[in-house]
Short mmCIF file of C-alpha atoms in Angstrom, two decimals:
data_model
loop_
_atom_site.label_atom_id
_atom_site.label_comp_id
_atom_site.label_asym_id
_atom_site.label_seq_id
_atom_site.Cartn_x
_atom_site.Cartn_y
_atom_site.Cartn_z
CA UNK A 1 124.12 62.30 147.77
CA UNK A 2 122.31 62.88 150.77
CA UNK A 3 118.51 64.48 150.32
CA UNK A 4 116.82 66.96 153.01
CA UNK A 5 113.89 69.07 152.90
CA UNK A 6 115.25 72.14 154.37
CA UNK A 7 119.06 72.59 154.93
CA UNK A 8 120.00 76.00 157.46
CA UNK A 9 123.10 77.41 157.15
CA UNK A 10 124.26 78.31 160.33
CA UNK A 11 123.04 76.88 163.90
CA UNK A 12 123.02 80.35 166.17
CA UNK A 13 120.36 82.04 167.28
CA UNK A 14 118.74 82.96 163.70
CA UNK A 15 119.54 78.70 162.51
CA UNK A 16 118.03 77.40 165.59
CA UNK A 17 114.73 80.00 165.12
CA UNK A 18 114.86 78.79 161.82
CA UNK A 19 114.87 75.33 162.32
CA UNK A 20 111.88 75.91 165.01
CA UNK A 21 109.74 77.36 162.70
CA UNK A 22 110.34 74.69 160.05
CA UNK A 23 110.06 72.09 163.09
CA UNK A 24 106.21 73.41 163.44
CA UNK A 25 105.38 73.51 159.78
CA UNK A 26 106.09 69.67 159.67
CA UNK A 27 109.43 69.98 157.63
CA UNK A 28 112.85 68.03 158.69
CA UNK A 29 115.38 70.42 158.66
CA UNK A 30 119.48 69.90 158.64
CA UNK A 31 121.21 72.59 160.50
CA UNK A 32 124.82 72.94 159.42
CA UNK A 33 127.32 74.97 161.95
CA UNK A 34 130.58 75.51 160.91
CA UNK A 35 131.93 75.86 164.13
CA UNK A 36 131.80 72.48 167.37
CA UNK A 37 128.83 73.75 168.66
CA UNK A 38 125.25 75.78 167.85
CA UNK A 39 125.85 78.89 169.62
CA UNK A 40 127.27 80.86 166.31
CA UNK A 41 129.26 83.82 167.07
CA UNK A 42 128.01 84.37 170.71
CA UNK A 43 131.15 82.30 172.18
CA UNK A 44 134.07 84.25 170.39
CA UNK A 45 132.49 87.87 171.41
CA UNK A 46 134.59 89.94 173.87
CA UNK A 47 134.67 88.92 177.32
CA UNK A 48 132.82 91.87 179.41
CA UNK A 49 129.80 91.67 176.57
CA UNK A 50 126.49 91.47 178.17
CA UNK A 51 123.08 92.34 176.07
CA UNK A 52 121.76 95.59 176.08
CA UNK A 53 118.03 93.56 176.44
CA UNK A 54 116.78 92.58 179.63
CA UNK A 55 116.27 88.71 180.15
CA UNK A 56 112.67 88.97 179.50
CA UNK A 57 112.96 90.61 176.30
CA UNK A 58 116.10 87.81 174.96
CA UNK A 59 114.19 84.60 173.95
CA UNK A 60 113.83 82.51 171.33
CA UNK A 61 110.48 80.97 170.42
CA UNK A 62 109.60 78.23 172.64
CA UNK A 63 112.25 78.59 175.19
CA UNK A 64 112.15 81.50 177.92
CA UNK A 65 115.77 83.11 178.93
CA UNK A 66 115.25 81.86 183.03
CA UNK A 67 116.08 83.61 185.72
CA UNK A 68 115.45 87.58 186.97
CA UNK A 69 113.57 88.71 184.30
CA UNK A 70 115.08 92.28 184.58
CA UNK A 71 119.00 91.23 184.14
CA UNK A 72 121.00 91.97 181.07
CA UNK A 73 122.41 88.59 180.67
CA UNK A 74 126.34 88.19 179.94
CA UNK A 75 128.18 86.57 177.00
CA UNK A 76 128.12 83.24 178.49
CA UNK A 77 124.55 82.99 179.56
CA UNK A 78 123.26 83.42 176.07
CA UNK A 79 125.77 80.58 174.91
CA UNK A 80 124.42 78.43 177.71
CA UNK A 81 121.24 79.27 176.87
CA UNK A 82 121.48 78.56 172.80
CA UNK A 83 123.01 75.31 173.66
CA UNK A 84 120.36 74.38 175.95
CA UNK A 85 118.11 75.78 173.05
CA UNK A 86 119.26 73.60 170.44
CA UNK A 87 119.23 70.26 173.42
CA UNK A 88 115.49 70.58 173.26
CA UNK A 89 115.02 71.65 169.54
CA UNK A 90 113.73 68.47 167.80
CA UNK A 91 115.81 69.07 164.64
CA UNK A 92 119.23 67.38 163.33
CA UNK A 93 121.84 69.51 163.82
CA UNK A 94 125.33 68.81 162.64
CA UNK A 95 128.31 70.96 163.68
CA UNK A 96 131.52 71.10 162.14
CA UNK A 97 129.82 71.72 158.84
CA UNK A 98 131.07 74.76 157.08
CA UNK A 99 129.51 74.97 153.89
CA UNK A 100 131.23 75.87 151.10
CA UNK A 101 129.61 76.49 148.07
CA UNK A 102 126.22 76.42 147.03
CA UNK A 103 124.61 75.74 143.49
CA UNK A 104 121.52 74.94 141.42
CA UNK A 105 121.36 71.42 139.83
CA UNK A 106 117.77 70.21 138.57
CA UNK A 107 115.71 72.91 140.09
CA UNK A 108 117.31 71.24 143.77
CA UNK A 109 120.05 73.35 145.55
CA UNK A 110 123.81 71.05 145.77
CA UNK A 111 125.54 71.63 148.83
CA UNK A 112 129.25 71.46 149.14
CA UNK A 113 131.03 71.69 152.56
CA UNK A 114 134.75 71.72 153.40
CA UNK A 115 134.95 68.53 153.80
CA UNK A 116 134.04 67.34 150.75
CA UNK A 117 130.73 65.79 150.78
CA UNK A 118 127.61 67.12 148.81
CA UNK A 119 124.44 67.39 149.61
CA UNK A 120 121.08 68.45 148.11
CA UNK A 121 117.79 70.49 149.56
CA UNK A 122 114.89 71.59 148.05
CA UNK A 123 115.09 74.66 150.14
CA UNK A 124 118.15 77.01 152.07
CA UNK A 125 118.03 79.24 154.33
CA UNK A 126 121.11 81.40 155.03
CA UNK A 127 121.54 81.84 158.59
CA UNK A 128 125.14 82.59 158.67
CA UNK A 129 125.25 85.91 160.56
CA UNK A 130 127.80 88.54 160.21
CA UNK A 131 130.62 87.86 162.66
CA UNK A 132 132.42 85.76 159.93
CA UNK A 133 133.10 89.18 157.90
CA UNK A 134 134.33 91.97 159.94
CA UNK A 135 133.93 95.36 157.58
CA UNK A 136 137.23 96.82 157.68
CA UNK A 137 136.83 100.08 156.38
CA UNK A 138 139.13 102.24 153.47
CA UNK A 139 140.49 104.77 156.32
CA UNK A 140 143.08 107.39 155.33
CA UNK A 141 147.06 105.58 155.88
CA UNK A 142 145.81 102.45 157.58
CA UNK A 143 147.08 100.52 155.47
CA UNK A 144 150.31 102.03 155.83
CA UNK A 145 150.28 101.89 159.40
CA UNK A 146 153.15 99.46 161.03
CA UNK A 147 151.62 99.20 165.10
CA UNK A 148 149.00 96.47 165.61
CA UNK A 149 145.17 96.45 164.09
CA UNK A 150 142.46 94.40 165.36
CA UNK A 151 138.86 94.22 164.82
CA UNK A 152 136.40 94.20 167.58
CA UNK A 153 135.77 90.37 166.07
CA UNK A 154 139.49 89.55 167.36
CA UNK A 155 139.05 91.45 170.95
CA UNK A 156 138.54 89.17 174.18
CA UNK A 157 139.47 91.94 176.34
CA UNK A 158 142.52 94.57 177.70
CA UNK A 159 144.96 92.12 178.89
CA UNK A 160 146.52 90.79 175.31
CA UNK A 161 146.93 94.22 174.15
CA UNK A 162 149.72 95.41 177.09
CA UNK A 163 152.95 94.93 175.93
CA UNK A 164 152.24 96.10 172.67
CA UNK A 165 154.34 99.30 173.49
CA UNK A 166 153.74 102.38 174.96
CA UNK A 167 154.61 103.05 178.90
CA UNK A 168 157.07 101.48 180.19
CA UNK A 169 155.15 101.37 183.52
CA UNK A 170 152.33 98.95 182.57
CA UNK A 171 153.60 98.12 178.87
CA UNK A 172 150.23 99.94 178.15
CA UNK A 173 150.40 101.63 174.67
CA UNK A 174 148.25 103.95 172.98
CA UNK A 175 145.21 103.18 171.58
CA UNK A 176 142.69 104.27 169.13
CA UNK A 177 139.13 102.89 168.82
CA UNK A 178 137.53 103.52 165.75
CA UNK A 179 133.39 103.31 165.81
CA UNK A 180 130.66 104.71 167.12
CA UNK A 181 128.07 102.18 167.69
CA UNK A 182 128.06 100.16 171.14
CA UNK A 183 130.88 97.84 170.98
CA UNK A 184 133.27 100.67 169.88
CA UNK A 185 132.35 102.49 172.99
CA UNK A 186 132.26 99.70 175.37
CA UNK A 187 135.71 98.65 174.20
CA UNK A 188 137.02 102.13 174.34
CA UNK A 189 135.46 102.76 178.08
CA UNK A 190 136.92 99.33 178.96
CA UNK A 191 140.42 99.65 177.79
CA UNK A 192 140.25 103.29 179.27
CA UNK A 193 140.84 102.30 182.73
CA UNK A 194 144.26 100.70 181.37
CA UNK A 195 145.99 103.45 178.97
CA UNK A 196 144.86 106.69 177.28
CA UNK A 197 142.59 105.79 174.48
CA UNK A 198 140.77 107.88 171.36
CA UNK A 199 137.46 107.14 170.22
CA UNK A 200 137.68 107.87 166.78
CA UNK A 201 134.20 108.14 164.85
CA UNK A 202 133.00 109.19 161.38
CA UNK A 203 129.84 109.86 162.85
CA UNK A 204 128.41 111.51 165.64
CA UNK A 205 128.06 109.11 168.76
CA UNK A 206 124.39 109.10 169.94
CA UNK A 207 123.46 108.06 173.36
CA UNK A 208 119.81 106.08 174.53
CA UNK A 209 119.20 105.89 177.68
CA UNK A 210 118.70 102.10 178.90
CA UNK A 211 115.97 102.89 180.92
CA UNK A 212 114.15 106.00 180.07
CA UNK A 213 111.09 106.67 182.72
CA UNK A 214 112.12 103.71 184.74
CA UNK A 215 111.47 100.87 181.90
CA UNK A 216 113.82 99.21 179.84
CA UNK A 217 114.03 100.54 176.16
CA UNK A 218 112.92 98.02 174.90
CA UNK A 219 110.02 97.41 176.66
CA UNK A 220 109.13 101.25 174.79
CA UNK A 221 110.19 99.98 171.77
CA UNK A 222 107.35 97.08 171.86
CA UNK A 223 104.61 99.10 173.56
CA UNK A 224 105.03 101.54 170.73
CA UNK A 225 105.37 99.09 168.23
CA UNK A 226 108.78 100.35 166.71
CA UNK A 227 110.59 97.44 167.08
CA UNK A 228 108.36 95.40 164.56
CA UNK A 229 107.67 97.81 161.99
CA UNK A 230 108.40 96.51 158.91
CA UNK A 231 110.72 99.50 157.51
CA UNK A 232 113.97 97.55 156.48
CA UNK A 233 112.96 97.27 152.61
CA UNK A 234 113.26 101.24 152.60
CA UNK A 235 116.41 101.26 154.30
CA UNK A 236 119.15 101.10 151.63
CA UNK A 237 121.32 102.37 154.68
CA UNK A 238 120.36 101.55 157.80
CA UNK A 239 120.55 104.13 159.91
CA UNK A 240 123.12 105.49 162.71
CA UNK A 241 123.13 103.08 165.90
CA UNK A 242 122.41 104.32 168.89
CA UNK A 243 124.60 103.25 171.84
CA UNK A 244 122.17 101.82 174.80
CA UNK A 245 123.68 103.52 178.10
CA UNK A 246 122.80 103.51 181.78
CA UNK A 247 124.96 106.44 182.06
CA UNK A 248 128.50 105.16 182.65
CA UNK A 249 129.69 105.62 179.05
CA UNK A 250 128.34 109.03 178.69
CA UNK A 251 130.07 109.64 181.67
CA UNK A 252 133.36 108.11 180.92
CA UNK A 253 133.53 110.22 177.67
CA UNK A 254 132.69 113.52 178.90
CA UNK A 255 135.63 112.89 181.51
CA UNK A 256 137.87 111.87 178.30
CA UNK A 257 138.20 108.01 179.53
CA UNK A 258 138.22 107.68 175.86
CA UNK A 259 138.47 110.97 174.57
CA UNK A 260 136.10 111.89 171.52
CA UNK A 261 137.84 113.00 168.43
CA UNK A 262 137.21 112.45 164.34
CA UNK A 263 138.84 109.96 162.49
CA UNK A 264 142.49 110.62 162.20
CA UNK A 265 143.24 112.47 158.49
CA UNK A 266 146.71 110.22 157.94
CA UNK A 267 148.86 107.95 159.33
CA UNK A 268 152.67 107.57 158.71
CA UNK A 269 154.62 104.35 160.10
CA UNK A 270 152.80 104.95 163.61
CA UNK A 271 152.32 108.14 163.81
CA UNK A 272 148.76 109.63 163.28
CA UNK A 273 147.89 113.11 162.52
CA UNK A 274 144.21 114.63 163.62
CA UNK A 275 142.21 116.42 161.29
CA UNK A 276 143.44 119.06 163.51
CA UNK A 277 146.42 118.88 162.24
CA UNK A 278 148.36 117.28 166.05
CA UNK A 279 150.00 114.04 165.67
CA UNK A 280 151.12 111.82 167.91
CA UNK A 281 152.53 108.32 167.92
CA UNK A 282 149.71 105.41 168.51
CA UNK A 283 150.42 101.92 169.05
CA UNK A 284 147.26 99.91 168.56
CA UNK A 285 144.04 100.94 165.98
CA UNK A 286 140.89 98.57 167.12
CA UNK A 287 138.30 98.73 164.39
CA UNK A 288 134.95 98.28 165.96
CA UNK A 289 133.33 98.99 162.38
CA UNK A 290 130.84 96.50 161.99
CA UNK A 291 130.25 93.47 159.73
CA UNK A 292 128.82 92.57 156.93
CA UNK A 293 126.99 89.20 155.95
CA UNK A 294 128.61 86.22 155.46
CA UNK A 295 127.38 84.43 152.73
CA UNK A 296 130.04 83.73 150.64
CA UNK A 297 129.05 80.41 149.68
CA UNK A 298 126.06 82.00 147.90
CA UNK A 299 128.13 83.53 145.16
CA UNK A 300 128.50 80.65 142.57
CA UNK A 301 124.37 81.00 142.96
CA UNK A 302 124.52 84.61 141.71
CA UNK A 303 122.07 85.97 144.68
CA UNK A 304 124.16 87.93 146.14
CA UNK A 305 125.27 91.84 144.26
CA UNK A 306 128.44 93.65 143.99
CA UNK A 307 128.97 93.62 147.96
CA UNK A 308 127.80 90.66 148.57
CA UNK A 309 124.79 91.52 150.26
CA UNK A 310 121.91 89.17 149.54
CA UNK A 311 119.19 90.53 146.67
CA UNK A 312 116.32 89.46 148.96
CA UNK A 313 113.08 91.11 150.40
CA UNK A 314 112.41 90.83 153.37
CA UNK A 315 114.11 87.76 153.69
CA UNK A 316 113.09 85.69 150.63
CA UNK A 317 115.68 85.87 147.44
CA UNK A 318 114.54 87.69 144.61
CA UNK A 319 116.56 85.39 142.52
CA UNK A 320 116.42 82.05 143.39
CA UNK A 321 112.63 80.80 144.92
CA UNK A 322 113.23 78.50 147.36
CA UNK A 323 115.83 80.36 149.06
CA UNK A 324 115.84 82.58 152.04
CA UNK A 325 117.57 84.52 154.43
CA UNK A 326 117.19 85.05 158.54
CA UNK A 327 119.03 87.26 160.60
CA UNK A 328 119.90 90.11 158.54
CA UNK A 329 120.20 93.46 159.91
CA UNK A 330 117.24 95.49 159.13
CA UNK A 331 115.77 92.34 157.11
CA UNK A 332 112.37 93.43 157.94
CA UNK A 333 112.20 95.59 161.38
CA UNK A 334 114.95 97.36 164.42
CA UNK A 335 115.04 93.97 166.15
CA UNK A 336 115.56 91.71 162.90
CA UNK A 337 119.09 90.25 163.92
CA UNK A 338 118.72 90.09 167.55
CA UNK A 339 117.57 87.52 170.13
CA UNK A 340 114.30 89.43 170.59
CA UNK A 341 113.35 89.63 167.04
CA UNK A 342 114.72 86.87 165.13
CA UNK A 343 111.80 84.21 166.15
CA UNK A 344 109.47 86.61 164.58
CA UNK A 345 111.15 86.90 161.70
CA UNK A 346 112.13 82.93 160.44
CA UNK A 347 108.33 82.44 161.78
CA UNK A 348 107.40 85.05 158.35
CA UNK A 349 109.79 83.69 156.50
CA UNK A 350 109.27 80.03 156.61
CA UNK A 351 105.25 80.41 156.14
CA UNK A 352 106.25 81.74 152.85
CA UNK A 353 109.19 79.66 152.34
CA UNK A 354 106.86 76.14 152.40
CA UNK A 355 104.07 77.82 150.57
CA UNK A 356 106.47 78.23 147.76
CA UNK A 357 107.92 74.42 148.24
CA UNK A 358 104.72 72.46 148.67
CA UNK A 359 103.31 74.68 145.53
CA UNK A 360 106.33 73.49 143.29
#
């Protein structure tokens, strides 16, 4: 079998930080990407996404964004720019490499992808990322509900979903969003200007302003230091995200393009009843509900708990020495799984990652 120093699950942004940090502490690391290219999830996000942090504030060590500093880049520029990322990132990165399993043999962790071939590495990080497992949450009668469910990981954008029933003007049917983070209410405003559409939320939706005083908020968040504080280990939940506006999506829902409602109380074939006690007939239920991580392949190891969320802190495995984790949400700070944060964090993570391996 093949030997490496370091292999990194996963070659998006928190693989390719990963391997950078590795890169400068002399290692050799083997980035493995399941998918044909190291961009991770970024290229099989909806079509209108765009970050909700300004060019500036989106980099990856070693590499600036480019261009007006002030933009909030779309979808595609941050796959162009990961790609262009991992061109000059002087690591070996293999795509089409979806690892399977993982497993101690000899005090050396065994690889096993899909393919078939094996592998061994004195150290792993997990760099996998969420978008993999899309949380679908236990919500009264979905399960019993016979019109068409997608998750927010499945949604490109309006046009697949007319058709689906509904008016027989447009083919538009009636949708429900349920969320209340800031792809729920993106995809709700969005699909808005097509159909009627609910945003259904468990929790209250909180607006931020995108640019409060005339900067960004994240340029706040960094003067003030709240985006690095190191808080995540006393998060056991994180806590309720904040959707980043600039004012159209407060606006859209307090002129009911979506409406605002609680999660519906039942649902019967296709018709859903309020906790009001109205019901009406719905044809589509979008679930932008979040994810969870995707580390499957970690379970023959035992690191993981009931959920399978990693027993780590903050970002090294409290199980297994010599394995670690980048790119968790909350791992160690706000900004832990983003573009802006993420280079800080493998940077911590591998220091203590090599001290461990050159000490055994």
């Amino acid at each position: 079998m093949e030997h490496v120093d370091v292999a990194v699950i996963g070659g998006g942004q928190s693989g390719l930080a990963t391997a950078h940090a590795l890169r400068k502490q002399g290692l050799a690391p083997v980035i493995l990407e399941a998918s044909g290219q190291p961009a991770g999830s970024w290229p099989r996000y909806y079509d209108s996404l765009t970050l909700f942090s300004p060019a500036a504030r989106s980099s990856l060590p070693g590499l600036p964004f480019g261009g007006d500093p002030d933009r909030y880049p779309h979808r595609d520029e941050v796959v162009s720019y990961l790609l262009r990322y991992a061109e000059r990132l002087d690591a070996d990165v293999r795509t089409g490499m979806r690892v399977q399993e993982v497993r101690m043999s000899d005090e050396a962790f065994v690889l096993t992808l899909e393919t078939g071939e094996r592998m061994t590495a004195r150290g792993i990080v997990a760099a996998s990322g969420t978008f993999g497992r899309p949380h679908r949450p236990a919500l009264p009668g979905l399960d019993d509900f016979t019109g068409t469910v997608l998750h927010a990981a499945e949604y490109r954008g309006p046009e697949p979903l007319a058709g689906l029933g509904g008016s027989p003007a447009g083919g538009w049917g009636r949708v429900v969003v349920v969320g209340a983070g800031n792809s729920a209410v993106q995809i709700a405003a969005e699909l808005a200007t097509h159909t009627r559409v609910t945003l259904a939320a468990r929790h209250p939706v909180r607006f931020a302003r995108q640019r409060p005083l005339g900067r960004d908020l994240h340029w706040w968040l960094q003067r003030t230091g709240l985006d690095t504080l190191p808080v995540g280990r006393f998060l056991r939940t994180p806590p309720t995200q904040l959707v980043i506006d600039d004012g159209r999506y407060r606006a859209a829902v307090a002129a009911g393009a979506p409406d605002l409602r609680p999660v519906f109380s039942a649902i019967d074939g296709t018709k859903a009843t309020w906790t009001d006690g109205a019901t009406e007939e719905i044809d589509t239920i979008v679930l932008a509900t979040g994810y969870r991580p995707d580390l499957g392949y970690l379970r023959p190891l035992g690191a993981l708990d009931c959920d399978g969320h990693p027993r780590h802190r903050e970002g090294l495995s409290t199980t297994h020495p010599g394995l670690a984790y980048v790119g968790l949400e909350w791992q160690r700070s706000l900004s832990s799984n983003s573009l802006r944060g993420v280079g800080r964090d493998a940077a911590l993570v591998v220091r203590r990652l090599v001290a461990h391996l050159d000490a055994r």
